[in-house]
């Protein structure tokens, strides 16, 4: 019998310009890593071959976006690019009012300051570093209400970003709805491995919060990737477009913070979007203090134009198919080598389970930080720790010890090829082969906030 011919897919674009990469030797990498205190954030980008540190601000813009940059209206007030962006946010995302910010955390800062009072509780489907910190700085306390499955890398539940409504109800009972200004709901939950929330769960969340008069604020940084998984996995959505699904997701929420550096395919930018006039009015006032006038929010006109165009491209079905398809390709390669990864594969990267990869290294000796360093040493591939270092310390100074101790291999959008994915998987497999000889590390410098960005380490002997 003749085997049926496999039907491959390919990227819905071709390459017009390339950026040359610098290759390094093992000796150069060893020296660079020592100088960086074994923290991949402290490497210079020129010392990196394939950069999987983040998918944030690292996308390749399209020819249309670059053309849009030339249409930048750099007026201090009332730039036409702001009005274009406002129209796109209304049309594609469905939110009424827009406040541009320099990036996602700018929006988080403003929103947290407006909605959170001292002693408030903010339930959410797993923390994100900057989001939780802004909630805490505003006097609130974050409570994790993601389903338990999300904390188990092996569990293949298709919607590991779901909210556990029982956990939410318990919090409401314990503290009272008045103490809960909003539920912080993220699509494509970053720290869980880019795991989606289902539409069904969102509808239920909306029903519960409506009953208690609690807002749902959406971290929509990777909403289109979440929509892709709903299209692939949830009954009734196979014939809906990503664009339709994104709009429906947003319709169950009251507002959103956005880091446009991810889904929206730009190198800088973000916004706060909100349906409530009163919150908008206050945010419009506050943005002037922290970001810039409300019609630019810390961005150049050209940045807003590129963002407006990028949002349109991000909800294109072919784009999203290729985007997530590339991530899945890398995940499958890794699994063929027996490398333990978070399953199912999420939207923006592969998350390697460092606890399983390096079971002999206890969490206080930073297995994920160690693994990220070893992968860099092997091939110059730069990844990021998402474990005990990223989790930081509680208000009382104790370390958070998260269940997930992961290394994130984050894939920038439209940047690397399938051949790069092969190189990445093979390099990780080489480290996996010699894993028993790898020792942990100790932290020798720790900054007060978001320590993972600047902490320094030493190898244990
Ligand atoms: N929310 C999520 C889910 C994010 O992933 C990020 C950034 C932010 C908010 C903050 O946005 O960086 O524009 O201020 N994540 C990056 C990452 C840094 O690498 O995952 P920002």
PDB file of C-alpha atoms and ligand atoms in Angstrom, residues 53-56 103-106 108 128 130-131 186-188 190 219 221-222 258-262 269 348 384 386 408 410 453, ligand 1:
ATOM      1  CA  UNK A  53      14.198  34.759  26.416  1.00  0.00           C
ATOM      2  CA  UNK A  54      10.781  36.120  25.633  1.00  0.00           C
ATOM      3  CA  UNK A  55       8.124  36.619  22.992  1.00  0.00           C
ATOM      4  CA  UNK A  56       7.741  40.165  24.291  1.00  0.00           C
ATOM      5  CA  UNK A 103       3.626  48.681  27.701  1.00  0.00           C
ATOM      6  CA  UNK A 104       1.488  46.276  29.720  1.00  0.00           C
ATOM      7  CA  UNK A 105       2.765  47.133  33.183  1.00  0.00           C
ATOM      8  CA  UNK A 106       1.978  50.812  32.601  1.00  0.00           C
ATOM      9  CA  UNK A 108      -1.428  47.490  35.278  1.00  0.00           C
ATOM     10  CA  UNK A 128       1.954  37.078  36.567  1.00  0.00           C
ATOM     11  CA  UNK A 130       4.361  42.468  37.090  1.00  0.00           C
ATOM     12  CA  UNK A 131       0.572  42.165  37.443  1.00  0.00           C
ATOM     13  CA  UNK A 186      -5.666  36.115  31.955  1.00  0.00           C
ATOM     14  CA  UNK A 187      -6.060  34.383  28.631  1.00  0.00           C
ATOM     15  CA  UNK A 188      -3.153  32.032  27.645  1.00  0.00           C
ATOM     16  CA  UNK A 190       1.771  32.671  30.934  1.00  0.00           C
ATOM     17  CA  UNK A 219      -5.050  40.382  30.901  1.00  0.00           C
ATOM     18  CA  UNK A 221      -1.704  39.986  26.303  1.00  0.00           C
ATOM     19  CA  UNK A 222      -2.087  36.697  24.396  1.00  0.00           C
ATOM     20  CA  UNK A 258      -2.661  44.658  27.274  1.00  0.00           C
ATOM     21  CA  UNK A 259       0.998  44.192  26.577  1.00  0.00           C
ATOM     22  CA  UNK A 260       0.884  44.713  22.816  1.00  0.00           C
ATOM     23  CA  UNK A 261       4.477  43.458  22.631  1.00  0.00           C
ATOM     24  CA  UNK A 262       3.154  39.912  22.339  1.00  0.00           C
ATOM     25  CA  UNK A 269       3.300  49.378  23.347  1.00  0.00           C
ATOM     26  CA  UNK A 348       3.906  31.038  23.160  1.00  0.00           C
ATOM     27  CA  UNK A 384      14.327  32.055  30.875  1.00  0.00           C
ATOM     28  CA  UNK A 386      10.066  30.586  35.465  1.00  0.00           C
ATOM     29  CA  UNK A 408      10.612  28.827  29.231  1.00  0.00           C
ATOM     30  CA  UNK A 410       9.648  31.409  24.332  1.00  0.00           C
ATOM     31  CA  UNK A 453      15.637  40.283  36.036  1.00  0.00           C
TER      32      UNK A 453
HETATM   33  N1  LIG B   1       0.831  40.194  31.465  1.00  0.00           N
HETATM   34  C1  LIG B   1       1.364  39.107  30.909  1.00  0.00           C
HETATM   35  C2  LIG B   1       0.568  37.843  30.821  1.00  0.00           C
HETATM   36  C3  LIG B   1       2.668  39.148  30.420  1.00  0.00           C
HETATM   37  O1  LIG B   1       3.195  38.065  29.869  1.00  0.00           O
HETATM   38  C4  LIG B   1       3.406  40.354  30.526  1.00  0.00           C
HETATM   39  C5  LIG B   1       4.783  40.421  30.084  1.00  0.00           C
HETATM   40  C6  LIG B   1       2.798  41.459  31.119  1.00  0.00           C
HETATM   41  C7  LIG B   1       1.499  41.351  31.573  1.00  0.00           C
HETATM   42  C8  LIG B   1       3.522  42.771  31.303  1.00  0.00           C
HETATM   43  O2  LIG B   1       3.625  43.427  30.112  1.00  0.00           O
HETATM   44  O3  LIG B   1       6.101  43.500  29.719  1.00  0.00           O
HETATM   45  O4  LIG B   1       4.529  44.894  28.386  1.00  0.00           O
HETATM   46  O5  LIG B   1       4.969  45.424  30.748  1.00  0.00           O
HETATM   47  N2  LIG B   1       5.481  39.421  29.865  1.00  0.00           N
HETATM   48  C9  LIG B   1       6.814  39.373  29.357  1.00  0.00           C
HETATM   49  C10 LIG B   1       7.252  37.948  29.278  1.00  0.00           C
HETATM   50  C11 LIG B   1       7.784  40.265  30.022  1.00  0.00           C
HETATM   51  O6  LIG B   1       8.421  37.740  28.921  1.00  0.00           O
HETATM   52  O7  LIG B   1       6.467  37.042  29.536  1.00  0.00           O
HETATM   53  P1  LIG B   1       4.888  44.359  29.728  1.00  0.00           P
END
